[in-house]
Amino acid sequence: MRILLISDIHANLTALQAVLNAAGSDYDAVWFLGDLVGYGPDPNECVDVVRSLPHLVALLGNHDAATMGRINTDAFNVEARQAVRWTQDTITPENLAYIENLPAKVIADDDITLAHGSPRQPVWEYILNIRVAAENFQFFDTAYCFIGHTHLPSIFHLDERTRRVDLVVPLENTIFDLTPRLIINPGSVGQPRDKDSRAAYALVDLEQMSVEFRRVDYDIAAVQARMSEAGLPQKHINRLELGW
Ligand code: ZN
């Protein structure tokens, strides 16, 4: 089975469509790691597309939770709060109900933990460094854990004998073997933050036990134009082309 692994779409329909086009028919199932909405101009369109993907497993992200009004947005900066309010005003009741039913953490294919932020704190925690990754290996029992949230493609590997954790920043089009134990982040579809503005995704092959990291160009200006029209914060419009 081949899995299209995607995260952090953030209401960017153009980036999502570019990823789906590039992945073609190369996958049997889709695992989406959260943050369907927030920042971008297309929350309803993105919910509609994601819901229709084959054999979908979808998770709740912190921006999805904020849109539901279930969490305090004090931890968000001014612009992020503004974007949350815009999304709340724009999303349809039906799509909001869909988001409200997303789980925060699941085990997929019997041996892979999926969480938006981290296995320890599925919605909120960022795994940005080796120390936090090392702590988080104690919070899941499966061989692998797939996460999003940081918008940075990354692989953390735990050597169970030495207890040492290493970080690999995967380059595009590189294929890595899945060898226990790993925490893997495919990067962000709709708002990459590794200074590469192209949409990021990964393909996981559960027969070959491998993961391939990929990037694809999309029409950033078209998304920026829709954001301007919607009155979304200029900071978020600018950062799309900077890949940050
Ligand atoms: Zn996000």
Short mmCIF file of C-alpha atoms and ligand atoms in Angstrom, two decimals:
data_model
loop_
_atom_site.label_atom_id
_atom_site.label_comp_id
_atom_site.label_asym_id
_atom_site.label_seq_id
_atom_site.Cartn_x
_atom_site.Cartn_y
_atom_site.Cartn_z
CA MET A 1 0.00 0.00 0.00
CA ARG A 2 1.20 3.49 -0.87
CA ILE A 3 0.20 6.42 1.31
CA LEU A 4 0.07 10.06 0.31
CA LEU A 5 1.26 11.76 3.50
CA ILE A 6 0.24 15.41 3.78
CA SER A 7 -0.03 18.01 6.54
CA ASP A 8 -0.79 21.67 7.20
CA ILE A 9 -2.87 22.51 4.14
CA HIS A 10 -4.03 25.74 5.82
CA ALA A 11 -6.89 26.52 3.45
CA ASN A 12 -4.57 26.76 0.43
CA LEU A 13 -6.55 25.03 -2.32
CA THR A 14 -4.05 25.82 -5.11
CA ALA A 15 -1.19 24.14 -3.21
CA LEU A 16 -3.42 21.16 -2.34
CA GLN A 17 -4.44 20.68 -5.96
CA ALA A 18 -0.80 20.91 -7.11
CA VAL A 19 0.13 18.15 -4.66
CA LEU A 20 -2.77 15.92 -5.74
CA ASN A 21 -1.90 16.46 -9.41
CA ALA A 22 1.79 15.73 -8.84
CA ALA A 23 1.03 12.59 -6.81
CA GLY A 24 -1.28 11.43 -9.62
CA SER A 25 -2.51 7.91 -9.02
CA ASP A 26 0.64 7.00 -7.13
CA TYR A 27 -1.18 6.23 -3.86
CA ASP A 28 -3.96 4.07 -2.40
CA ALA A 29 -4.72 6.04 0.73
CA VAL A 30 -4.24 9.51 2.19
CA TRP A 31 -3.09 10.34 5.69
CA PHE A 32 -3.58 14.00 6.56
CA LEU A 33 -1.89 15.21 9.75
CA GLY A 34 -3.98 18.28 10.61
CA ASP A 35 -4.42 22.03 10.08
CA LEU A 36 -6.88 21.89 7.25
CA VAL A 37 -7.80 25.55 7.79
CA GLY A 38 -6.25 28.77 9.13
CA TYR A 39 -4.11 31.37 7.25
CA GLY A 40 -5.40 30.63 3.72
CA PRO A 41 -8.39 31.84 1.67
CA ASP A 42 -10.09 28.52 0.82
CA PRO A 43 -11.27 26.76 4.00
CA ASN A 44 -14.50 25.33 2.58
CA GLU A 45 -12.96 24.21 -0.71
CA CYS A 46 -10.10 22.47 1.14
CA VAL A 47 -12.49 20.65 3.49
CA ASP A 48 -14.55 19.50 0.48
CA VAL A 49 -11.49 18.17 -1.38
CA VAL A 50 -9.90 16.47 1.62
CA ARG A 51 -13.15 14.77 2.65
CA SER A 52 -13.40 13.17 -0.78
CA LEU A 53 -9.87 11.65 -0.81
CA PRO A 54 -9.61 7.84 -0.92
CA HIS A 55 -9.14 5.83 2.28
CA LEU A 56 -8.58 9.02 4.22
CA VAL A 57 -7.29 9.26 7.76
CA ALA A 58 -7.50 12.92 8.87
CA LEU A 59 -6.41 14.55 12.10
CA LEU A 60 -7.23 17.72 14.03
CA GLY A 61 -4.64 20.54 14.08
CA ASN A 62 -4.30 23.51 16.40
CA HIS A 63 -5.73 25.93 13.80
CA ASP A 64 -8.69 23.60 13.26
CA ALA A 65 -9.25 23.53 17.03
CA ALA A 66 -9.00 27.33 17.18
CA THR A 67 -11.60 27.64 14.42
CA MET A 68 -13.95 25.51 16.50
CA GLY A 69 -13.53 28.05 19.29
CA ARG A 70 -12.62 25.19 21.58
CA ILE A 71 -9.24 26.59 22.56
CA ASN A 72 -8.01 29.93 23.76
CA THR A 73 -6.27 31.83 20.96
CA ASP A 74 -4.11 33.90 23.35
CA ALA A 75 -1.12 31.79 22.24
CA PHE A 76 -1.67 33.01 18.67
CA ASN A 77 -0.17 36.31 17.49
CA VAL A 78 -2.40 39.20 16.34
CA GLU A 79 -2.44 38.19 12.67
CA ALA A 80 -3.06 34.52 13.43
CA ARG A 81 -6.03 35.50 15.63
CA GLN A 82 -7.35 37.69 12.81
CA ALA A 83 -7.09 34.73 10.42
CA VAL A 84 -8.92 32.51 12.92
CA ARG A 85 -11.79 35.00 13.13
CA TRP A 86 -12.00 35.25 9.33
CA THR A 87 -12.10 31.45 9.06
CA GLN A 88 -14.82 31.24 11.72
CA ASP A 89 -16.91 33.73 9.74
CA THR A 90 -16.32 31.92 6.45
CA ILE A 91 -16.56 28.21 7.20
CA THR A 92 -19.94 26.56 6.67
CA PRO A 93 -21.67 24.83 9.61
CA GLU A 94 -21.34 21.51 7.79
CA ASN A 95 -17.59 21.88 7.28
CA LEU A 96 -17.15 23.05 10.86
CA ALA A 97 -18.97 19.92 12.02
CA TYR A 98 -16.56 17.82 9.93
CA ILE A 99 -13.55 19.45 11.61
CA GLU A 100 -15.11 19.04 15.04
CA ASN A 101 -15.18 15.27 14.58
CA LEU A 102 -11.52 14.88 13.62
CA PRO A 103 -9.40 12.89 16.11
CA ALA A 104 -6.22 14.35 17.64
CA LYS A 105 -4.18 11.15 17.45
CA VAL A 106 -4.67 7.74 15.82
CA ILE A 107 -2.77 4.54 15.12
CA ALA A 108 -2.86 3.71 11.42
CA ASP A 109 -1.99 0.41 9.71
CA ASP A 110 -1.41 -1.15 13.18
CA ASP A 111 2.08 0.25 13.63
CA ILE A 112 2.19 3.96 12.81
CA THR A 113 1.12 6.66 15.24
CA LEU A 114 -0.27 9.81 13.63
CA ALA A 115 -0.47 13.13 15.49
CA HIS A 116 -0.50 16.78 14.42
CA GLY A 117 2.05 18.17 16.87
CA SER A 118 3.57 15.32 18.87
CA PRO A 119 2.55 12.00 20.41
CA ARG A 120 2.87 13.60 23.87
CA GLN A 121 0.70 16.62 23.11
CA PRO A 122 -1.05 15.85 19.81
CA VAL A 123 -2.49 19.27 19.04
CA TRP A 124 0.03 21.77 20.36
CA GLU A 125 3.59 20.60 20.91
CA TYR A 126 6.25 21.41 18.27
CA ILE A 127 8.99 18.83 17.65
CA LEU A 128 11.67 21.19 16.40
CA ASN A 129 14.80 19.68 17.91
CA ILE A 130 16.48 16.49 19.02
CA ARG A 131 15.79 17.03 22.72
CA VAL A 132 12.02 17.32 22.30
CA ALA A 133 12.03 14.44 19.80
CA ALA A 134 13.96 12.24 22.27
CA GLU A 135 11.38 12.91 24.99
CA ASN A 136 8.55 12.13 22.60
CA PHE A 137 9.83 8.66 21.66
CA GLN A 138 8.60 7.63 25.13
CA PHE A 139 5.05 8.67 24.27
CA PHE A 140 4.31 6.17 21.50
CA ASP A 141 4.78 2.40 21.28
CA THR A 142 4.68 1.96 17.51
CA ALA A 143 7.78 1.79 15.31
CA TYR A 144 6.92 5.06 13.58
CA CYS A 145 5.17 8.32 14.33
CA PHE A 146 4.14 10.77 11.61
CA ILE A 147 3.64 14.40 12.62
CA GLY A 148 3.13 17.87 11.11
CA HIS A 149 2.74 21.27 12.83
CA THR A 150 6.29 22.67 12.38
CA HIS A 151 5.88 22.91 8.57
CA LEU A 152 9.47 21.57 8.27
CA PRO A 153 10.23 18.28 6.51
CA SER A 154 12.24 16.21 9.00
CA ILE A 155 13.19 12.74 10.16
CA PHE A 156 14.18 12.02 13.76
CA HIS A 157 15.76 8.60 14.28
CA LEU A 158 16.10 6.88 17.66
CA ASP A 159 18.82 4.24 17.98
CA GLU A 160 17.26 1.98 20.62
CA ARG A 161 20.62 0.51 21.63
CA THR A 162 22.47 3.78 22.29
CA ARG A 163 19.27 5.84 22.96
CA ARG A 164 20.80 8.44 20.64
CA VAL A 165 18.48 10.59 18.48
CA ASP A 166 19.58 12.06 15.15
CA LEU A 167 17.86 14.59 12.89
CA VAL A 168 17.94 14.33 9.11
CA VAL A 169 16.55 17.19 7.01
CA PRO A 170 15.40 15.31 3.91
CA LEU A 171 16.11 16.76 0.49
CA GLU A 172 13.45 16.55 -2.20
CA ASN A 173 13.19 13.36 -4.23
CA THR A 174 15.20 11.41 -1.68
CA ILE A 175 13.89 8.05 -0.53
CA PHE A 176 14.58 6.83 3.00
CA ASP A 177 14.11 3.35 4.40
CA LEU A 178 11.64 3.04 7.23
CA THR A 179 13.73 1.52 10.01
CA PRO A 180 12.50 1.59 13.61
CA ARG A 181 12.17 3.96 15.27
CA LEU A 182 11.37 7.22 13.49
CA ILE A 183 9.40 10.43 13.88
CA ILE A 184 8.69 11.78 10.39
CA ASN A 185 7.32 15.14 9.25
CA PRO A 186 6.41 15.52 5.54
CA GLY A 187 6.43 19.35 5.72
CA SER A 188 3.51 21.63 4.86
CA VAL A 189 1.31 21.66 1.77
CA GLY A 190 -0.09 25.16 2.16
CA GLN A 191 2.50 27.16 4.10
CA PRO A 192 6.06 25.75 3.96
CA ARG A 193 8.50 27.27 6.47
CA ASP A 194 11.87 25.87 5.35
CA LYS A 195 12.59 28.81 3.00
CA ASP A 196 11.36 26.74 0.05
CA SER A 197 8.01 28.13 -1.06
CA ARG A 198 6.93 24.99 -2.94
CA ALA A 199 4.28 22.70 -1.47
CA ALA A 200 5.73 19.74 0.45
CA TYR A 201 4.42 16.18 0.75
CA ALA A 202 5.65 12.62 1.12
CA LEU A 203 4.84 9.21 -0.30
CA VAL A 204 5.09 6.26 2.06
CA ASP A 205 5.42 2.75 0.61
CA LEU A 206 4.38 0.16 3.18
CA GLU A 207 5.58 -2.77 1.05
CA GLN A 208 9.03 -1.35 0.32
CA MET A 209 9.00 0.25 3.79
CA SER A 210 10.24 3.57 2.44
CA VAL A 211 9.32 7.24 2.45
CA GLU A 212 9.98 9.71 -0.37
CA PHE A 213 9.98 13.47 0.19
CA ARG A 214 8.70 15.64 -2.63
CA ARG A 215 8.10 19.30 -3.54
CA VAL A 216 5.87 20.87 -6.16
CA ASP A 217 5.47 24.41 -7.51
CA TYR A 218 2.07 26.05 -7.37
CA ASP A 219 0.61 29.42 -8.34
CA ILE A 220 1.44 31.39 -5.19
CA ALA A 221 0.34 34.73 -6.70
CA ALA A 222 -3.17 33.38 -7.28
CA VAL A 223 -3.47 32.42 -3.61
CA GLN A 224 -2.05 35.78 -2.50
CA ALA A 225 -4.63 37.58 -4.67
CA ARG A 226 -7.50 35.65 -3.04
CA MET A 227 -6.06 36.40 0.41
CA SER A 228 -5.91 40.15 -0.38
CA GLU A 229 -9.45 40.07 -1.64
CA ALA A 230 -10.58 38.34 1.57
CA GLY A 231 -8.77 40.97 3.68
CA LEU A 232 -6.47 38.41 5.30
CA PRO A 233 -3.31 39.75 7.06
CA GLN A 234 -0.54 41.06 4.79
CA LYS A 235 2.10 39.21 6.82
CA HIS A 236 0.54 35.88 5.90
CA ILE A 237 0.24 36.94 2.24
CA ASN A 238 3.95 37.84 2.08
CA ARG A 239 5.27 34.76 3.82
CA LEU A 240 3.87 32.35 1.21
CA GLU A 241 6.37 33.46 -1.42
CA LEU A 242 9.22 33.44 1.09
CA GLY A 243 8.50 29.88 2.13
CA TRP A 244 8.49 30.89 5.73
ZN ZN B 1 0.09 24.41 10.77
#
